[in-house]
Amino acid sequence: MDLGTSSLSLNTIPTKFLRPIHSSTSSSTLFLLPQPRNNPFPLKATLKEFNIAATQKKMSRELEYSNLTALSPLDGRYWGKVKDLAPYMSEFALIYYRVLVEVQWLIKLSQIPGVEEVPSFSDDAKSFLQGVIDEFTVDDALEIKKIERVTNHDVKAVEYFLKQKCESHPEIAKVLEFFHFSCTSEDINNLAHALMLKEALDNTILPVVDDLIGAIGKMAEDNARISMLSRTHGQPASPTTLGKEMAIFAVRLSRERRDISQVEIMGKFAGAVGNYNAHLVAYPSIDWPQIAEEFVTSLGLSFNAYVSQIETHDYMAKLFHAIYRLNNILIDFDRDIWGYISWGYFKQITKAGEIGSSTMPHKVNPIDFENSEGNLGVANGTLSHLSTKLPISRFQRDLTDSTVLRNMGVGLGHSLLAYKSTLQGITKLQVNVARLSEDLDNCWEVLAEPIQTVMRRYGVPEPYEKLKELTRGRAVNKESIREFIEGLELPNEAKTELLKLTPHSYVGTAVDLALTTEKAVKLVNGKC
């Protein structure tokens, strides 16, 4: 037994090795361990020090929920940055959209001539039902959760709540049993989830993505003419412009944004196993598939006619994977900007009072881009699982999708947090033109490419090999390049043009590509 280890616990030491002693400054009993030969210092520990686990257990019972006690950083530390998603992705939102679907279905039943038991509602009844939706509060949601504690069924709790809520209205009270008529819980849930996604994308996610694309596009056009050394395989390569490199990301993100917006968000409303079994037994003469399609599309969703008990979730897989791809592109952007900052191509504007390092006062860390990259990784882990799991369900239905769907807000929340972090980071960037220029001035060897290409045009033998001998492993500067060009057997006009080249000017169409970024983004989205 090695009694010198710092991880030693009293519980693991036979009592015969412990010698009790008493402290004059404390009522606690201490135990002195025998001093091991290889450790000149005795190991002491009070009973209080070894009761940490019990203290933590007691603390956990006493803690109340707050931003500081939330298990998820989205609901704690980052709440202020992601709270705009809460109306669409929270438990409250799920309950609200369930209420909306149930109420709208009852209204739809009142509009079907063949369902005589639910006559057309008066304007007063319609107004009352609409008020149930429009005036739905957190207290209402808590009441539903209270009912759920008895029913142990979340959707049934919504039905019971609505019956209680509407029993005071004489007209609606007569048709209370038509709440949830011929529905399986998943008829309500799949439409609620679809509406949650649709509203979250339209009102929160896509607007921020648009801001992000716009900010990167502005970087492209503002820096269109600022030449920059490229690096392929980490080595100096043909020059580009800073703006053109930003333009690439603006257009890439636009393509994924387009794909996200073009995903059909779908819904089903076909009963227990997708065949309208109960509907047709109750009202065999009604065209229920047509009614279901009308109802689903009235909610702004696309209709899925071929389903089991659940909507197949294929559109969700497509949607989440499109967001995953957008996030992957943004990771690429974050890492490139991080690298440019580390090379000094960008300076970061500081704010009074901000600290970059707890020990190194000179540091201004690229924390926004690091934060974005980290959160995009967390988001993509969740989105990847959603994409691969949700389309799979045993036979006509299992419940594995139910708990997974509750994490849609996790994937979207970390994505939103990342988008905002990148946007914040962009606002702090300041181009260091002198540093960009310095790198170009030190890399005249990048002109080997245009020189040997012109040599090929005019039939100069072994152009590549001659430039390889000149440049590889040797210091190359303006003078050596000029001397090489002047010694070539080329037409004077060709020599003159080559002698005009510098690492700063050898950028091809980079400037034009950067200046047309906005047009390219609009073209991707069909706006040109």
Coordinates of C-alpha atoms in Angstrom, one line a residue:
M1 CA 0.0 0.0 0.0
D2 CA 1.4 3.4 -1.0
L3 CA 0.3 5.7 1.8
G4 CA 1.9 8.7 0.0
T5 CA -0.7 9.1 -2.8
S6 CA -2.8 12.3 -2.7
S7 CA -6.0 10.4 -3.8
L8 CA -6.0 8.4 -0.6
S9 CA -9.4 8.0 1.1
L10 CA -10.1 7.2 4.7
N11 CA -12.6 4.6 3.6
T12 CA -9.9 2.6 1.9
I13 CA -7.5 2.5 4.9
P14 CA -7.8 -0.2 7.5
T15 CA -8.5 1.4 10.9
K16 CA -5.3 -0.2 12.4
F17 CA -3.3 2.3 10.3
L18 CA -5.1 5.3 11.7
R19 CA -4.1 7.1 14.9
P20 CA -6.7 9.7 16.2
I21 CA -5.4 13.0 17.5
H22 CA -7.2 16.1 18.8
S23 CA -6.7 19.7 17.7
S24 CA -6.7 22.5 20.2
T25 CA -8.3 24.9 17.6
S26 CA -11.1 22.7 16.4
S27 CA -13.6 20.3 17.8
S28 CA -13.0 18.0 14.8
T29 CA -11.1 14.8 15.2
L30 CA -8.1 14.4 12.8
F31 CA -6.4 11.3 11.8
L32 CA -2.7 11.2 11.3
L33 CA -1.4 8.6 8.9
P34 CA 1.9 6.9 9.4
Q35 CA 4.6 8.8 7.7
P36 CA 5.8 6.8 4.6
R37 CA 9.5 6.5 4.1
N38 CA 9.4 8.3 0.7
N39 CA 7.3 11.2 1.9
P40 CA 8.6 13.5 4.7
F41 CA 5.2 15.2 5.1
P42 CA 2.4 13.5 7.0
L43 CA -1.0 13.4 5.3
K44 CA -3.8 14.9 7.4
A45 CA -7.5 15.2 6.6
T46 CA -10.4 16.3 8.8
L47 CA -13.8 14.4 8.8
K48 CA -15.3 17.6 7.4
E49 CA -12.9 17.5 4.4
F50 CA -13.9 13.9 3.7
N51 CA -17.6 14.7 3.8
I52 CA -17.7 16.6 0.5
A53 CA -20.0 14.2 -1.3
A54 CA -22.6 14.4 1.4
T55 CA -22.4 18.2 1.4
Q56 CA -22.9 18.3 -2.4
K57 CA -25.8 15.9 -2.1
K58 CA -27.4 18.2 0.5
M59 CA -26.7 21.3 -1.8
S60 CA -28.4 19.6 -4.8
R61 CA -31.6 19.2 -2.8
E62 CA -31.6 22.8 -1.8
L63 CA -30.8 24.5 -5.1
E64 CA -33.6 26.2 -7.0
Y65 CA -33.6 26.6 -10.7
S66 CA -31.8 29.7 -12.0
N67 CA -29.4 30.6 -14.7
L68 CA -26.6 29.5 -12.4
T69 CA -28.1 26.1 -11.6
A70 CA -29.3 25.2 -15.2
L71 CA -27.7 22.0 -16.5
S72 CA -27.6 23.3 -20.0
P73 CA -25.4 26.3 -20.7
L74 CA -28.1 27.4 -23.3
D75 CA -30.5 27.8 -20.4
G76 CA -27.9 29.2 -18.1
R77 CA -24.8 31.1 -19.2
Y78 CA -26.0 31.8 -22.7
W79 CA -29.6 32.3 -22.1
G80 CA -29.5 36.0 -23.1
K81 CA -28.1 35.1 -26.5
V82 CA -30.5 32.3 -27.3
K83 CA -33.8 33.2 -25.6
D84 CA -35.3 34.3 -28.9
L85 CA -35.7 30.6 -29.6
A86 CA -37.6 29.8 -26.5
P87 CA -41.1 30.8 -27.9
Y88 CA -40.5 28.1 -30.6
M89 CA -38.3 25.4 -29.1
S90 CA -39.2 25.2 -25.4
E91 CA -41.5 22.8 -23.6
F92 CA -43.9 25.7 -23.3
A93 CA -43.8 26.1 -27.1
L94 CA -44.5 22.4 -27.7
I95 CA -47.5 22.6 -25.4
Y96 CA -48.7 25.8 -27.1
Y97 CA -48.6 24.4 -30.6
R98 CA -50.4 21.3 -29.4
V99 CA -53.2 23.5 -28.1
L100 CA -53.2 25.4 -31.4
V101 CA -53.5 22.1 -33.4
E102 CA -56.3 20.7 -31.2
V103 CA -58.3 23.9 -31.4
Q104 CA -57.9 24.4 -35.1
W105 CA -58.9 20.7 -35.7
L106 CA -62.2 21.3 -33.8
I107 CA -62.8 24.4 -35.9
K108 CA -62.1 22.4 -39.0
L109 CA -64.6 19.7 -37.9
S110 CA -67.3 22.4 -37.6
Q111 CA -66.7 23.3 -41.2
I112 CA -67.3 19.8 -42.6
P113 CA -71.0 19.4 -43.7
G114 CA -70.9 15.6 -43.1
V115 CA -70.0 16.0 -39.4
E116 CA -73.5 17.2 -38.3
E117 CA -72.7 16.7 -34.6
V118 CA -70.4 19.6 -34.8
P119 CA -72.4 22.4 -36.3
S120 CA -70.8 25.5 -37.8
F121 CA -69.6 27.7 -34.9
S122 CA -70.9 31.2 -34.4
D123 CA -68.5 34.2 -34.6
D124 CA -68.6 34.3 -30.8
A125 CA -67.6 30.6 -30.5
K126 CA -64.8 31.1 -33.1
S127 CA -63.6 34.2 -31.2
F128 CA -63.6 32.2 -27.9
L129 CA -61.5 29.4 -29.4
Q130 CA -59.1 31.8 -31.1
G131 CA -58.7 33.5 -27.7
V132 CA -57.7 30.1 -26.2
I133 CA -54.8 30.1 -28.6
D134 CA -53.9 33.8 -28.6
E135 CA -54.1 34.3 -24.9
F136 CA -52.3 31.0 -23.9
T137 CA -50.0 31.7 -21.0
V138 CA -47.3 30.0 -19.0
D139 CA -49.9 29.5 -16.3
D140 CA -52.0 27.6 -18.8
A141 CA -49.0 25.4 -19.7
L142 CA -48.4 24.8 -16.0
E143 CA -52.0 23.7 -15.6
I144 CA -51.6 21.2 -18.4
K145 CA -48.4 19.9 -16.7
K146 CA -50.4 19.5 -13.5
I147 CA -53.0 17.5 -15.4
E148 CA -50.2 15.4 -17.0
R149 CA -49.0 14.4 -13.5
V150 CA -52.3 12.5 -13.2
T151 CA -52.7 11.3 -16.7
N152 CA -49.1 10.5 -17.3
H153 CA -49.8 11.4 -20.9
D154 CA -48.8 14.8 -22.2
V155 CA -51.2 15.1 -25.2
K156 CA -54.2 13.7 -23.3
A157 CA -53.5 16.4 -20.7
V158 CA -53.9 19.0 -23.4
E159 CA -57.2 17.5 -24.4
Y160 CA -58.5 17.6 -20.8
F161 CA -57.3 21.1 -20.4
L162 CA -59.2 22.3 -23.4
K163 CA -62.4 20.6 -22.3
Q164 CA -62.1 22.4 -18.9
K165 CA -61.3 25.7 -20.6
C166 CA -64.2 25.5 -23.0
E167 CA -66.9 24.0 -20.8
S168 CA -68.0 27.5 -19.8
H169 CA -69.0 28.4 -23.4
P170 CA -72.5 26.9 -24.0
E171 CA -72.0 26.4 -27.7
I172 CA -68.6 24.7 -27.5
A173 CA -69.6 22.7 -24.4
K174 CA -71.9 20.6 -26.5
V175 CA -69.1 19.3 -28.6
L176 CA -66.3 18.9 -26.1
E177 CA -65.8 15.2 -27.0
F178 CA -64.8 16.3 -30.5
F179 CA -61.6 17.6 -29.2
H180 CA -59.0 15.1 -30.4
F181 CA -61.5 13.4 -32.6
S182 CA -60.1 10.4 -34.4
C183 CA -56.6 11.6 -33.6
T184 CA -53.6 9.7 -32.3
S185 CA -51.2 11.7 -30.2
E186 CA -48.7 11.8 -33.0
D187 CA -51.2 13.6 -35.2
I188 CA -51.0 16.5 -32.8
N189 CA -47.3 16.1 -32.0
N190 CA -46.0 16.0 -35.6
L191 CA -47.9 19.1 -36.5
A192 CA -46.7 20.9 -33.3
H193 CA -43.1 19.9 -34.0
A194 CA -43.4 21.0 -37.7
L195 CA -44.8 24.4 -36.6
M196 CA -42.1 24.8 -34.0
L197 CA -39.4 24.3 -36.7
K198 CA -41.1 26.5 -39.2
E199 CA -41.6 29.4 -36.9
A200 CA -38.1 29.0 -35.3
L201 CA -36.4 29.0 -38.8
D202 CA -38.5 31.9 -40.2
N203 CA -38.3 34.1 -37.1
T204 CA -35.0 33.4 -35.5
I205 CA -32.5 31.2 -37.3
L206 CA -32.7 32.3 -40.9
P207 CA -32.7 36.1 -40.1
V208 CA -29.4 35.6 -38.2
V209 CA -28.0 33.5 -41.0
D210 CA -28.9 36.3 -43.4
D211 CA -27.1 38.8 -41.1
L212 CA -24.1 36.6 -41.1
I213 CA -24.0 36.2 -44.8
G214 CA -24.4 39.9 -45.2
A215 CA -21.6 40.6 -42.8
I216 CA -19.2 38.3 -44.6
G217 CA -20.3 39.6 -48.0
K218 CA -19.5 43.2 -46.8
M219 CA -16.1 41.9 -45.7
A220 CA -15.6 40.6 -49.3
E221 CA -16.5 43.9 -51.0
D222 CA -14.7 46.1 -48.5
N223 CA -11.5 44.2 -48.9
A224 CA -11.8 43.3 -52.6
R225 CA -8.6 45.0 -53.6
I226 CA -6.4 44.1 -50.6
S227 CA -3.9 41.5 -51.9
M228 CA -3.1 38.5 -49.8
L229 CA -0.7 35.6 -50.0
S230 CA -2.5 32.3 -50.5
R231 CA -1.4 29.2 -48.8
T232 CA -1.9 25.7 -50.1
H233 CA -0.7 22.9 -47.9
G234 CA 0.4 25.6 -45.6
Q235 CA 2.9 26.9 -48.1
P236 CA 3.0 30.2 -50.0
A237 CA 1.0 30.0 -53.2
S238 CA -0.4 32.3 -55.9
P239 CA -1.8 35.5 -54.4
T240 CA -5.4 36.3 -54.0
T241 CA -7.3 39.1 -52.3
L242 CA -8.7 39.1 -48.8
G243 CA -12.1 40.1 -50.2
K244 CA -12.3 37.2 -52.6
E245 CA -11.5 34.7 -49.9
M246 CA -14.4 36.1 -47.9
A247 CA -16.7 36.0 -51.0
I248 CA -16.2 32.2 -51.1
F249 CA -17.7 31.8 -47.7
A250 CA -20.6 34.2 -48.4
V251 CA -21.6 32.2 -51.5
R252 CA -21.1 28.8 -49.8
L253 CA -23.2 29.8 -46.9
S254 CA -25.9 31.2 -49.2
R255 CA -26.2 27.8 -51.0
E256 CA -26.9 26.0 -47.7
R257 CA -29.2 28.8 -46.6
R258 CA -31.2 28.3 -49.8
D259 CA -31.3 24.5 -49.2
I260 CA -32.6 25.0 -45.7
S261 CA -35.4 27.3 -46.8
Q262 CA -36.4 24.9 -49.6
V263 CA -37.0 21.9 -47.3
E264 CA -40.7 21.1 -47.3
I265 CA -41.8 21.0 -43.6
M266 CA -44.4 18.3 -43.6
G267 CA -47.2 17.0 -41.5
K268 CA -49.6 14.0 -41.3
F269 CA -53.1 13.7 -39.9
A270 CA -54.2 10.2 -40.7
G271 CA -54.9 8.6 -37.4
A272 CA -53.4 5.7 -35.5
V273 CA -51.5 4.0 -38.3
G274 CA -52.0 6.4 -41.2
N275 CA -55.1 4.8 -42.8
Y276 CA -58.0 6.9 -41.3
N277 CA -59.4 3.7 -39.8
A278 CA -61.4 5.4 -37.0
H279 CA -62.5 8.3 -39.2
L280 CA -64.1 6.0 -41.8
V281 CA -65.9 3.9 -39.2
A282 CA -67.5 7.1 -37.7
Y283 CA -68.2 8.9 -41.0
P284 CA -67.7 6.5 -43.9
S285 CA -68.9 9.0 -46.6
I286 CA -66.4 11.7 -45.9
D287 CA -63.2 12.0 -47.9
W288 CA -60.9 12.1 -44.9
P289 CA -57.6 12.1 -46.8
Q290 CA -58.8 15.3 -48.6
I291 CA -59.9 16.8 -45.2
A292 CA -56.5 16.0 -43.7
E293 CA -54.6 17.5 -46.6
E294 CA -56.7 20.7 -46.3
F295 CA -56.1 20.9 -42.6
V296 CA -52.4 20.3 -42.7
T297 CA -51.8 22.8 -45.6
S298 CA -54.0 25.4 -43.8
L299 CA -51.3 25.5 -41.1
G300 CA -48.7 26.4 -43.7
L301 CA -47.2 22.9 -43.9
S302 CA -46.8 20.4 -46.7
F303 CA -49.0 17.2 -46.6
N304 CA -47.5 13.8 -46.3
A305 CA -50.1 11.2 -47.3
Y306 CA -47.9 8.1 -46.9
V307 CA -47.3 7.6 -43.2
S308 CA -47.6 5.1 -40.4
Q309 CA -48.6 6.4 -36.9
I310 CA -45.8 9.0 -37.2
E311 CA -44.8 11.4 -39.9
T312 CA -41.7 9.8 -41.3
H313 CA -39.4 12.6 -40.3
D314 CA -37.5 12.4 -43.6
Y315 CA -37.8 16.1 -44.1
M316 CA -36.4 16.6 -40.6
A317 CA -33.3 14.6 -41.6
K318 CA -32.9 16.7 -44.7
L319 CA -33.4 19.9 -42.8
F320 CA -31.0 19.1 -40.0
H321 CA -28.4 17.9 -42.4
A322 CA -28.6 21.1 -44.4
I323 CA -28.1 23.1 -41.1
Y324 CA -25.2 20.7 -40.3
R325 CA -23.6 21.5 -43.7
L326 CA -24.0 25.3 -43.2
N327 CA -22.5 24.9 -39.7
N328 CA -19.5 23.0 -41.2
I329 CA -18.8 25.8 -43.6
L330 CA -18.9 28.3 -40.8
I331 CA -16.4 26.2 -38.8
D332 CA -14.2 26.5 -41.9
F333 CA -14.6 30.3 -41.8
D334 CA -14.0 30.5 -38.1
R335 CA -10.8 28.5 -38.4
D336 CA -9.5 30.6 -41.3
I337 CA -10.2 33.9 -39.5
W338 CA -8.5 32.4 -36.4
G339 CA -5.5 31.7 -38.6
Y340 CA -5.5 35.1 -40.2
I341 CA -5.6 36.7 -36.8
S342 CA -2.7 34.6 -35.6
W343 CA -0.6 35.7 -38.6
G344 CA -1.5 39.3 -37.9
Y345 CA -3.6 39.9 -41.0
F346 CA -6.4 41.1 -38.7
K347 CA -6.1 43.1 -35.5
Q348 CA -9.0 42.9 -33.0
I349 CA -10.6 46.0 -31.7
T350 CA -10.5 45.9 -27.9
K351 CA -13.2 47.1 -25.5
A352 CA -12.3 49.0 -22.3
G353 CA -12.1 46.6 -19.4
E354 CA -11.8 43.4 -21.4
I355 CA -9.1 40.9 -20.4
G356 CA -7.6 38.6 -23.0
S357 CA -5.5 36.5 -20.7
S358 CA -5.4 36.2 -16.9
T359 CA -1.6 36.3 -16.9
M360 CA -0.5 37.9 -20.2
P361 CA -1.8 41.4 -20.5
H362 CA -0.7 41.8 -24.2
K363 CA -3.1 39.1 -25.5
V364 CA -6.3 39.7 -27.3
N365 CA -7.7 36.2 -28.0
P366 CA -10.0 35.4 -30.9
I367 CA -12.5 34.1 -28.4
D368 CA -15.6 34.8 -30.5
F369 CA -14.5 32.6 -33.3
E370 CA -13.3 29.9 -30.9
N371 CA -16.7 30.1 -29.1
S372 CA -18.5 29.8 -32.4
E373 CA -16.4 26.8 -33.5
G374 CA -17.0 25.0 -30.2
N375 CA -20.7 25.6 -30.3
L376 CA -21.0 24.5 -33.9
G377 CA -19.4 21.2 -33.0
V378 CA -21.9 20.7 -30.2
A379 CA -24.7 21.7 -32.5
N380 CA -23.6 19.3 -35.3
G381 CA -23.3 16.4 -32.8
T382 CA -27.0 16.9 -32.0
L383 CA -28.1 17.6 -35.6
S384 CA -26.2 14.6 -36.9
H385 CA -28.0 12.3 -34.4
L386 CA -31.4 13.9 -35.3
S387 CA -30.7 13.4 -39.0
T388 CA -29.7 9.7 -38.6
K389 CA -32.1 8.6 -35.9
L390 CA -35.4 10.3 -36.7
P391 CA -36.2 8.5 -40.0
I392 CA -35.9 5.1 -38.3
S393 CA -38.9 3.8 -36.4
R394 CA -39.7 0.1 -35.6
F395 CA -42.7 -1.0 -37.6
Q396 CA -45.6 1.5 -37.4
R397 CA -44.3 3.4 -34.3
D398 CA -41.9 3.3 -31.4
L399 CA -41.2 6.1 -28.9
T400 CA -37.4 6.6 -29.6
D401 CA -38.2 9.7 -31.6
S402 CA -40.2 11.3 -28.9
T403 CA -37.3 12.0 -26.5
V404 CA -34.9 12.8 -29.4
L405 CA -37.3 15.5 -30.8
R406 CA -37.1 17.3 -27.5
N407 CA -33.5 18.1 -28.4
M408 CA -34.3 20.1 -31.6
G409 CA -33.8 23.3 -29.5
V410 CA -30.4 22.1 -28.4
G411 CA -29.1 21.7 -32.0
L412 CA -30.7 25.0 -33.1
G413 CA -29.7 26.8 -29.9
H414 CA -26.0 26.0 -30.1
S415 CA -26.2 26.9 -33.8
L416 CA -27.8 30.3 -33.1
L417 CA -25.2 31.0 -30.3
A418 CA -22.4 30.2 -32.8
Y419 CA -23.8 32.5 -35.5
K420 CA -24.1 35.4 -33.0
S421 CA -20.5 34.7 -31.8
T422 CA -19.1 34.8 -35.3
L423 CA -21.1 38.0 -36.0
Q424 CA -19.7 39.6 -32.9
G425 CA -16.2 38.5 -33.8
I426 CA -16.5 40.1 -37.3
T427 CA -17.4 43.5 -35.7
K428 CA -14.0 43.5 -33.9
L429 CA -11.8 42.8 -36.9
Q430 CA -9.6 45.4 -38.4
V431 CA -7.5 44.6 -41.4
N432 CA -3.7 45.0 -40.9
V433 CA -2.7 45.9 -44.5
A434 CA 0.9 46.4 -43.6
R435 CA 1.2 42.8 -42.4
L436 CA -0.5 41.4 -45.5
S437 CA 1.8 43.5 -47.7
E438 CA 4.9 42.3 -45.8
D439 CA 4.1 38.6 -46.5
L440 CA 3.7 39.4 -50.2
D441 CA 6.9 41.3 -50.4
N442 CA 8.8 38.4 -48.9
C443 CA 7.4 35.9 -51.4
W444 CA 8.5 36.8 -54.9
E445 CA 8.8 33.1 -55.7
V446 CA 5.0 33.0 -56.3
L447 CA 5.7 34.6 -59.6
A448 CA 7.3 31.4 -60.8
E449 CA 3.9 30.2 -61.9
P450 CA 3.0 33.0 -64.4
I451 CA 6.6 33.2 -65.7
Q452 CA 6.8 29.5 -66.6
T453 CA 3.2 29.6 -68.1
V454 CA 4.3 32.4 -70.5
M455 CA 7.5 30.5 -71.3
R456 CA 5.3 27.5 -72.3
R457 CA 3.3 29.8 -74.6
Y458 CA 6.3 30.9 -76.5
G459 CA 7.9 27.4 -76.7
V460 CA 10.8 28.0 -74.2
P461 CA 12.1 24.5 -73.4
E462 CA 11.7 23.0 -69.9
P463 CA 10.1 26.1 -68.4
Y464 CA 9.0 24.4 -65.2
E465 CA 12.4 22.9 -64.6
K466 CA 14.1 26.2 -65.1
L467 CA 11.8 27.9 -62.5
K468 CA 12.2 25.0 -60.2
E469 CA 16.0 25.4 -60.3
L470 CA 15.6 29.2 -59.6
T471 CA 13.1 29.0 -56.8
R472 CA 13.2 25.8 -54.8
G473 CA 15.1 26.0 -51.6
R474 CA 16.6 29.4 -52.5
A475 CA 16.0 33.0 -51.5
V476 CA 14.0 34.8 -54.3
N477 CA 13.5 38.5 -54.4
K478 CA 12.5 41.2 -56.9
E479 CA 16.0 41.5 -58.3
S480 CA 16.5 37.8 -59.0
I481 CA 13.1 37.5 -60.6
R482 CA 13.8 40.5 -62.8
E483 CA 17.2 39.1 -63.8
F484 CA 15.7 35.8 -64.7
I485 CA 13.0 37.4 -66.9
E486 CA 15.4 39.6 -68.7
G487 CA 17.5 36.6 -69.6
L488 CA 14.6 34.7 -71.3
E489 CA 14.2 34.4 -75.0
L490 CA 10.8 35.9 -75.2
P491 CA 9.2 38.7 -77.3
N492 CA 9.9 42.1 -75.8
E493 CA 6.1 42.7 -75.2
A494 CA 5.9 39.4 -73.2
K495 CA 9.0 40.4 -71.1
T496 CA 7.5 43.8 -70.5
E497 CA 4.3 42.4 -69.1
L498 CA 6.1 39.9 -66.9
L499 CA 8.4 42.6 -65.5
K500 CA 5.3 44.5 -64.4
L501 CA 4.1 41.7 -62.3
T502 CA 4.5 41.8 -58.5
P503 CA 3.1 39.5 -55.8
H504 CA 0.6 42.3 -55.1
S505 CA -0.7 42.6 -58.6
Y506 CA -0.8 38.9 -59.5
V507 CA -4.3 38.2 -58.3
G508 CA -6.2 37.2 -61.5
T509 CA -9.9 37.9 -61.2
A510 CA -10.0 38.0 -57.4
V511 CA -11.0 41.7 -57.3
D512 CA -13.9 41.2 -59.7
L513 CA -15.1 38.1 -57.8
A514 CA -15.1 40.0 -54.5
L515 CA -16.8 43.0 -55.9
T516 CA -19.7 40.9 -57.3
T517 CA -20.3 39.0 -54.0
E518 CA -23.7 40.5 -53.4
K519 CA -24.8 39.7 -56.9
A520 CA -23.6 36.1 -56.6
V521 CA -25.4 35.7 -53.3
K522 CA -28.7 37.0 -54.8
L523 CA -28.2 34.7 -57.8
V524 CA -27.9 31.7 -55.5
N525 CA -31.2 32.6 -54.0
G526 CA -32.9 33.3 -57.3
K527 CA -33.1 37.0 -56.8
C528 CA -31.3 38.1 -60.0

